[in-house]
mmCIF file of C-alpha atoms in Angstrom:
data_model
loop_
_atom_site.group_PDB
_atom_site.id
_atom_site.type_symbol
_atom_site.label_atom_id
_atom_site.label_comp_id
_atom_site.label_asym_id
_atom_site.label_seq_id
_atom_site.Cartn_x
_atom_site.Cartn_y
_atom_site.Cartn_z
ATOM 1 C CA MET T 1 3.056 -3.952 -12.146
ATOM 2 C CA LYS T 2 6.593 -2.845 -11.155
ATOM 3 C CA ILE T 3 7.524 -2.375 -7.296
ATOM 4 C CA ALA T 4 10.992 -0.731 -6.851
ATOM 5 C CA LEU T 5 12.467 -1.187 -3.182
ATOM 6 C CA MET T 6 15.595 0.826 -1.737
ATOM 7 C CA ASP T 7 17.986 0.908 1.265
ATOM 8 C CA SER T 8 21.708 0.918 1.876
ATOM 9 C CA GLY T 9 22.030 -2.685 2.395
ATOM 10 C CA ILE T 10 19.817 -5.607 2.780
ATOM 11 C CA GLY T 11 17.293 -4.609 5.651
ATOM 12 C CA LEU T 12 14.887 -3.715 2.439
ATOM 13 C CA LEU T 13 14.317 -8.012 2.532
ATOM 14 C CA ALA T 14 11.436 -7.904 4.816
ATOM 15 C CA ALA T 15 9.390 -5.592 2.866
ATOM 16 C CA THR T 16 10.424 -7.179 -0.803
ATOM 17 C CA ALA T 17 9.336 -10.361 0.702
ATOM 18 C CA ALA T 18 6.496 -8.784 1.900
ATOM 19 C CA VAL T 19 5.392 -7.221 -1.471
ATOM 20 C CA GLN T 20 6.303 -10.508 -3.243
ATOM 21 C CA ARG T 21 4.074 -12.587 -1.413
ATOM 22 C CA LEU T 22 0.856 -10.124 -1.899
ATOM 23 C CA ARG T 23 2.068 -9.738 -5.437
ATOM 24 C CA PRO T 24 4.189 -12.700 -6.872
ATOM 25 C CA ASP T 25 3.169 -11.130 -10.403
ATOM 26 C CA ALA T 26 5.018 -7.787 -9.731
ATOM 27 C CA ASP T 27 8.567 -7.028 -11.235
ATOM 28 C CA LEU T 28 10.751 -6.515 -8.283
ATOM 29 C CA VAL T 29 13.609 -3.656 -8.570
ATOM 30 C CA LEU T 30 15.973 -3.708 -5.449
ATOM 31 C CA SER T 31 18.388 -0.586 -5.288
ATOM 32 C CA LEU T 32 21.017 -1.026 -2.742
ATOM 33 C CA ASP T 33 24.317 0.792 -1.722
ATOM 34 C CA PRO T 34 27.291 -1.503 -0.931
ATOM 35 C CA ASP T 35 29.234 1.748 -1.815
ATOM 36 C CA GLY T 36 28.040 4.164 0.623
ATOM 37 C CA MET T 37 26.945 1.668 3.771
ATOM 38 C CA PRO T 38 26.327 2.149 6.407
ATOM 39 C CA TRP T 39 24.192 5.261 6.452
ATOM 40 C CA GLY T 40 23.169 5.463 9.601
ATOM 41 C CA PRO T 41 26.648 6.858 10.919
ATOM 42 C CA ARG T 42 26.096 9.735 8.084
ATOM 43 C CA THR T 43 25.312 13.480 8.197
ATOM 44 C CA THR T 44 21.578 14.319 7.207
ATOM 45 C CA GLU T 45 23.180 16.276 3.922
ATOM 46 C CA ASP T 46 25.703 12.805 3.132
ATOM 47 C CA LEU T 47 22.606 10.175 3.704
ATOM 48 C CA THR T 48 20.022 12.066 1.740
ATOM 49 C CA ARG T 49 22.779 12.325 -1.127
ATOM 50 C CA ARG T 50 23.098 8.790 -0.924
ATOM 51 C CA ALA T 51 19.729 7.774 -0.573
ATOM 52 C CA VAL T 52 18.868 10.364 -3.748
ATOM 53 C CA ALA T 53 21.497 8.386 -5.860
ATOM 54 C CA VAL T 54 19.917 5.220 -4.902
ATOM 55 C CA ALA T 55 16.509 6.291 -5.438
ATOM 56 C CA GLU T 56 17.188 7.486 -9.100
ATOM 57 C CA ALA T 57 19.186 4.337 -9.949
ATOM 58 C CA ALA T 58 15.401 2.430 -9.339
ATOM 59 C CA ALA T 59 13.789 5.134 -10.960
ATOM 60 C CA ALA T 60 15.788 4.783 -14.200
ATOM 61 C CA HIS T 61 13.836 1.268 -14.451
ATOM 62 C CA ARG T 62 10.442 2.762 -14.293
ATOM 63 C CA PRO T 63 8.940 1.349 -11.439
ATOM 64 C CA ASP T 64 5.273 1.900 -10.166
ATOM 65 C CA ALA T 65 6.300 3.006 -7.079
ATOM 66 C CA LEU T 66 9.322 3.006 -4.776
ATOM 67 C CA ILE T 67 9.589 1.782 -1.293
ATOM 68 C CA ILE T 68 12.000 3.166 1.482
ATOM 69 C CA GLY T 69 12.848 -0.052 3.204
ATOM 70 C CA CYS T 70 14.922 1.765 5.894
ATOM 71 C CA ASN T 71 13.791 3.607 8.830
ATOM 72 C CA THR T 72 16.757 5.752 9.039
ATOM 73 C CA ALA T 73 16.639 6.966 5.435
ATOM 74 C CA THR T 74 12.819 7.580 5.731
ATOM 75 C CA VAL T 75 13.462 9.786 8.571
ATOM 76 C CA HIS T 76 16.281 11.957 6.794
ATOM 77 C CA ALA T 77 15.342 11.590 3.041
ATOM 78 C CA LEU T 78 11.829 11.329 2.770
ATOM 79 C CA PRO T 79 10.706 14.705 2.057
ATOM 80 C CA THR T 80 13.642 15.110 -0.626
ATOM 81 C CA LEU T 81 12.635 12.038 -1.988
ATOM 82 C CA ARG T 82 9.356 12.799 -2.817
ATOM 83 C CA ALA T 83 9.852 16.384 -3.500
ATOM 84 C CA ARG T 84 12.254 14.665 -6.489
ATOM 85 C CA LEU T 85 10.341 11.498 -7.862
ATOM 86 C CA GLU T 86 6.206 12.214 -7.052
ATOM 87 C CA PRO T 87 3.749 12.236 -8.476
ATOM 88 C CA GLY T 88 5.302 10.387 -10.851
ATOM 89 C CA ILE T 89 6.552 7.522 -8.856
ATOM 90 C CA PRO T 90 4.776 7.615 -5.165
ATOM 91 C CA VAL T 91 7.297 6.928 -2.496
ATOM 92 C CA ILE T 92 6.325 5.326 0.532
ATOM 93 C CA GLY T 93 8.348 5.475 3.802
ATOM 94 C CA THR T 94 8.930 2.921 6.414
ATOM 95 C CA VAL T 95 7.829 4.030 10.072
ATOM 96 C CA PRO T 96 7.893 2.013 13.299
ATOM 97 C CA ALA T 97 4.828 0.206 14.134
ATOM 98 C CA ILE T 98 4.209 2.537 17.336
ATOM 99 C CA LYS T 99 0.658 3.258 16.693
ATOM 100 C CA PRO T 100 -0.649 -0.280 16.286
ATOM 101 C CA ALA T 101 1.651 -1.289 19.281
ATOM 102 C CA ALA T 102 0.110 0.975 21.543
ATOM 103 C CA ALA T 103 -3.406 0.239 20.299
ATOM 104 C CA GLY T 104 -2.560 -3.277 22.040
ATOM 105 C CA GLY T 105 -2.024 -1.498 25.273
ATOM 106 C CA GLY T 106 0.609 -2.909 28.116
ATOM 107 C CA PRO T 107 4.151 -2.128 28.073
ATOM 108 C CA PHE T 108 5.910 -2.575 25.337
ATOM 109 C CA ALA T 109 9.715 -1.695 24.085
ATOM 110 C CA ILE T 110 10.974 -0.322 20.621
ATOM 111 C CA TRP T 111 14.145 -1.811 19.413
ATOM 112 C CA ALA T 112 16.153 0.736 17.599
ATOM 113 C CA THR T 113 19.418 1.639 16.002
ATOM 114 C CA PRO T 114 21.233 3.593 18.981
ATOM 115 C CA ALA T 115 20.988 6.518 16.492
ATOM 116 C CA THR T 116 17.167 6.693 16.593
ATOM 117 C CA THR T 117 16.259 5.625 19.989
ATOM 118 C CA GLY T 118 16.161 8.769 21.734
ATOM 119 C CA SER T 119 15.875 11.076 18.638
ATOM 120 C CA PRO T 120 13.067 13.499 18.159
ATOM 121 C CA TYR T 121 11.859 11.689 15.393
ATOM 122 C CA GLN T 122 10.857 8.625 17.506
ATOM 123 C CA ARG T 123 10.040 10.651 20.629
ATOM 124 C CA GLY T 124 7.521 12.484 18.388
ATOM 125 C CA LEU T 125 5.998 8.948 17.557
ATOM 126 C CA ILE T 126 5.494 7.960 20.886
ATOM 127 C CA LYS T 127 4.144 11.366 21.914
ATOM 128 C CA ASP T 128 1.725 11.280 18.866
ATOM 129 C CA PHE T 129 0.459 7.533 19.077
ATOM 130 C CA ALA T 130 1.781 6.092 22.476
ATOM 131 C CA ASP T 131 0.792 8.791 25.004
ATOM 132 C CA GLY T 132 -0.199 7.121 28.576
ATOM 133 C CA VAL T 133 1.310 4.001 27.451
ATOM 134 C CA THR T 134 4.889 2.784 29.076
ATOM 135 C CA VAL T 135 7.526 2.559 26.547
ATOM 136 C CA THR T 136 10.895 1.520 26.884
ATOM 137 C CA GLU T 137 13.577 2.672 23.863
ATOM 138 C CA VAL T 138 15.932 -0.087 23.668
ATOM 139 C CA PRO T 139 19.116 0.782 21.944
ATOM 140 C CA CYS T 140 20.241 -2.191 20.001
ATOM 141 C CA PHE T 141 24.252 -1.898 19.439
ATOM 142 C CA GLY T 142 25.584 -3.550 16.437
ATOM 143 C CA LEU T 143 22.726 -5.680 15.918
ATOM 144 C CA ALA T 144 21.972 -4.056 12.171
ATOM 145 C CA GLU T 145 25.312 -4.435 11.223
ATOM 146 C CA ALA T 146 25.758 -7.836 12.699
ATOM 147 C CA VAL T 147 22.491 -9.076 10.619
ATOM 148 C CA GLU T 148 23.738 -7.372 7.384
ATOM 149 C CA HIS T 149 26.663 -9.093 7.217
ATOM 150 C CA ALA T 150 25.059 -12.459 8.548
ATOM 151 C CA ASP T 151 27.461 -12.832 11.479
ATOM 152 C CA GLU T 152 25.772 -15.287 13.825
ATOM 153 C CA THR T 153 28.008 -14.453 16.974
ATOM 154 C CA ALA T 154 27.546 -11.134 16.588
ATOM 155 C CA ILE T 155 23.664 -11.106 15.954
ATOM 156 C CA GLU T 156 23.602 -13.653 19.182
ATOM 157 C CA ALA T 157 25.559 -11.342 21.213
ATOM 158 C CA ALA T 158 23.510 -8.184 20.199
ATOM 159 C CA VAL T 159 20.225 -9.720 20.550
ATOM 160 C CA ALA T 160 21.030 -11.142 24.003
ATOM 161 C CA ALA T 161 22.401 -7.239 25.118
ATOM 162 C CA ALA T 162 19.309 -5.332 23.725
ATOM 163 C CA ALA T 163 17.118 -8.470 25.644
ATOM 164 C CA ALA T 164 18.970 -7.675 28.966
ATOM 165 C CA LEU T 165 17.642 -4.022 28.517
ATOM 166 C CA THR T 166 13.885 -4.607 28.271
ATOM 167 C CA PRO T 167 11.926 -4.703 31.040
ATOM 168 C CA ASP T 168 10.415 -7.848 32.006
ATOM 169 C CA ASP T 169 7.017 -7.407 31.735
ATOM 170 C CA VAL T 170 6.854 -5.748 28.383
ATOM 171 C CA THR T 171 4.253 -7.601 26.385
ATOM 172 C CA THR T 172 5.392 -6.538 22.851
ATOM 173 C CA VAL T 173 8.176 -5.382 21.107
ATOM 174 C CA VAL T 174 8.301 -3.177 17.973
ATOM 175 C CA LEU T 175 11.238 -3.615 15.595
ATOM 176 C CA GLY T 176 12.368 -0.023 14.643
ATOM 177 C CA CYS T 177 14.851 -1.171 12.325
ATOM 178 C CA THR T 178 14.316 -3.215 8.988
ATOM 179 C CA HIS T 179 17.168 -5.593 9.610
ATOM 180 C CA TYR T 180 15.569 -6.622 12.949
ATOM 181 C CA GLU T 181 12.453 -8.212 11.279
ATOM 182 C CA LEU T 182 15.315 -11.082 9.396
ATOM 183 C CA VAL T 183 15.735 -12.240 12.890
ATOM 184 C CA ALA T 184 12.406 -11.748 14.501
ATOM 185 C CA GLU T 185 12.117 -15.149 15.570
ATOM 186 C CA ARG T 186 15.518 -14.951 17.671
ATOM 187 C CA ILE T 187 14.592 -11.854 19.256
ATOM 188 C CA ARG T 188 10.792 -13.367 20.368
ATOM 189 C CA ALA T 189 12.908 -16.086 21.954
ATOM 190 C CA ALA T 190 15.080 -13.788 23.888
ATOM 191 C CA VAL T 191 12.701 -11.721 24.949
ATOM 192 C CA GLN T 192 9.779 -14.234 25.937
ATOM 193 C CA ARG T 193 9.385 -14.484 29.904
ATOM 194 C CA PRO T 194 8.320 -17.979 31.249
ATOM 195 C CA GLY T 195 4.377 -17.717 32.447
ATOM 196 C CA LEU T 196 3.860 -14.984 30.380
ATOM 197 C CA PRO T 197 1.625 -14.433 27.167
ATOM 198 C CA PRO T 198 3.577 -14.966 23.966
ATOM 199 C CA LEU T 199 5.695 -12.030 23.118
ATOM 200 C CA VAL T 200 4.011 -9.607 20.241
ATOM 201 C CA LEU T 201 6.551 -8.468 17.505
ATOM 202 C CA HIS T 202 5.132 -5.404 15.349
ATOM 203 C CA GLY T 203 7.224 -4.932 12.423
ATOM 204 C CA SER T 204 6.820 -2.718 9.113
ATOM 205 C CA ALA T 205 6.911 -4.870 5.992
ATOM 206 C CA GLY T 206 3.389 -6.114 5.755
ATOM 207 C CA ALA T 207 2.166 -2.820 6.036
ATOM 208 C CA VAL T 208 4.641 -1.314 3.974
ATOM 209 C CA ALA T 209 3.916 -3.592 1.221
ATOM 210 C CA ALA T 210 -0.017 -3.121 1.646
ATOM 211 C CA GLN T 211 0.539 0.844 1.460
ATOM 212 C CA ALA T 212 2.495 0.575 -1.996
ATOM 213 C CA LEU T 213 -0.362 -1.248 -3.096
ATOM 214 C CA ARG T 214 -3.208 0.946 -1.936
ATOM 215 C CA ARG T 215 -0.641 4.049 -3.446
ATOM 216 C CA LEU T 216 -1.554 2.327 -6.830
ATOM 217 C CA GLY T 217 -4.726 1.386 -6.475
ATOM 218 C CA GLU T 218 -4.246 -1.996 -6.830
ATOM 219 C CA LYS T 219 -5.217 -5.074 -4.613
ATOM 220 C CA PRO T 220 -3.192 -7.787 -2.982
ATOM 221 C CA ALA T 221 -3.338 -11.066 -5.293
ATOM 222 C CA PRO T 222 -1.215 -13.747 -3.395
ATOM 223 C CA ALA T 223 -2.410 -16.506 -5.660
ATOM 224 C CA ALA T 224 -1.887 -14.868 -8.969
ATOM 225 C CA ALA T 225 0.986 -16.732 -11.196
ATOM 226 C CA ALA T 226 4.749 -16.079 -9.855
ATOM 227 C CA THR T 227 5.671 -13.901 -12.952
ATOM 228 C CA GLY T 228 7.314 -11.319 -11.743
ATOM 229 C CA THR T 229 11.262 -10.615 -12.293
ATOM 230 C CA LEU T 230 14.022 -9.525 -9.953
ATOM 231 C CA THR T 231 16.409 -6.743 -10.838
ATOM 232 C CA VAL T 232 19.338 -5.623 -7.797
ATOM 233 C CA LEU T 233 21.134 -2.872 -8.541
ATOM 234 C CA LEU T 234 24.271 -2.079 -6.005
ATOM 235 C CA SER T 235 24.952 1.413 -5.769
ATOM 236 C CA GLY T 236 23.587 1.917 -9.501
ATOM 237 C CA ARG T 237 25.353 -1.313 -11.104
ATOM 238 C CA GLU T 238 23.282 -4.284 -11.906
ATOM 239 C CA GLY T 239 24.216 -7.526 -9.991
ATOM 240 C CA MET T 240 23.022 -10.332 -7.416
ATOM 241 C CA LEU T 241 22.281 -10.122 -4.245
ATOM 242 C CA PRO T 242 24.599 -9.975 -1.446
ATOM 243 C CA GLU T 243 25.549 -13.364 -0.201
ATOM 244 C CA PRO T 244 24.605 -12.880 3.361
ATOM 245 C CA ALA T 245 21.005 -12.306 2.069
ATOM 246 C CA LEU T 246 20.686 -15.961 1.428
ATOM 247 C CA THR T 247 21.418 -16.971 4.892
ATOM 248 C CA TYR T 248 17.723 -15.088 5.576
ATOM 249 C CA GLU T 249 14.146 -17.254 4.724
ATOM 250 C CA GLU T 250 13.287 -13.495 2.706
ATOM 251 C CA GLY T 251 16.555 -13.575 0.662
ATOM 252 C CA ARG T 252 16.180 -17.049 -0.382
ATOM 253 C CA LEU T 253 12.771 -16.704 -1.623
ATOM 254 C CA LEU T 254 13.812 -13.546 -3.819
ATOM 255 C CA GLN T 255 17.003 -15.716 -4.912
ATOM 256 C CA ALA T 256 14.097 -18.090 -6.716
ATOM 257 C CA ILE T 257 12.450 -14.950 -8.810
ATOM 258 C CA SER T 258 13.575 -14.922 -12.526
ATOM 259 C CA PRO T 259 15.925 -12.329 -13.104
ATOM 260 C CA ALA T 260 14.817 -9.649 -15.594
ATOM 261 C CA ARG T 261 15.829 -9.585 -19.130
#
């Protein structure tokens, strides 16, 4: 089984690690776009063009499924990518975990990029899945970029700024950008209020990995032999994981996988 994942940068690491933990026997193809990142400020047309190029570079390696490991690309490019690649290659998007957060009740916050915060897309998810629940949308200025470059000072400042915008009574935080899952414990520490129950964090990586297996009719097999290989594409060129990826546990986990031959 071969599963491809795509993003402009290292936000796809969380979902990639989740796939690897569920199926260590799966071959992985990571398709990044260092030449075109960041995607967030681009127009929908431009972002979709970049996403199609990255997806087609991955598709050339004949994966069984493709995961869009990016919330922004899912919002803007998922219909186009599905039209181009399905049914031959199932395409799985990444959606903020608003539905399970709302099911838990209690006030919750959605940490997302400024472009996503307040967008019709996110407001639609809130309306569909969290009607009647108190939801605070928190724009996280510079956090995705800081995580992408493993800039410790910038990460600390961006997390602190977003935490200051998060109400004290929030019991749950939805991580609405895949980059944020790489610093989830820092976010937990910044938002946790003394005397309140442990903060619940909802990312998308585990659910996306599980959905990819379901689309393929496969089951998790975390005890399978770790025979999977890793291919990294950088704007279509074969290469190595970007150096900042190795700052994170998920990146170090993938570094241990044998390169594809």
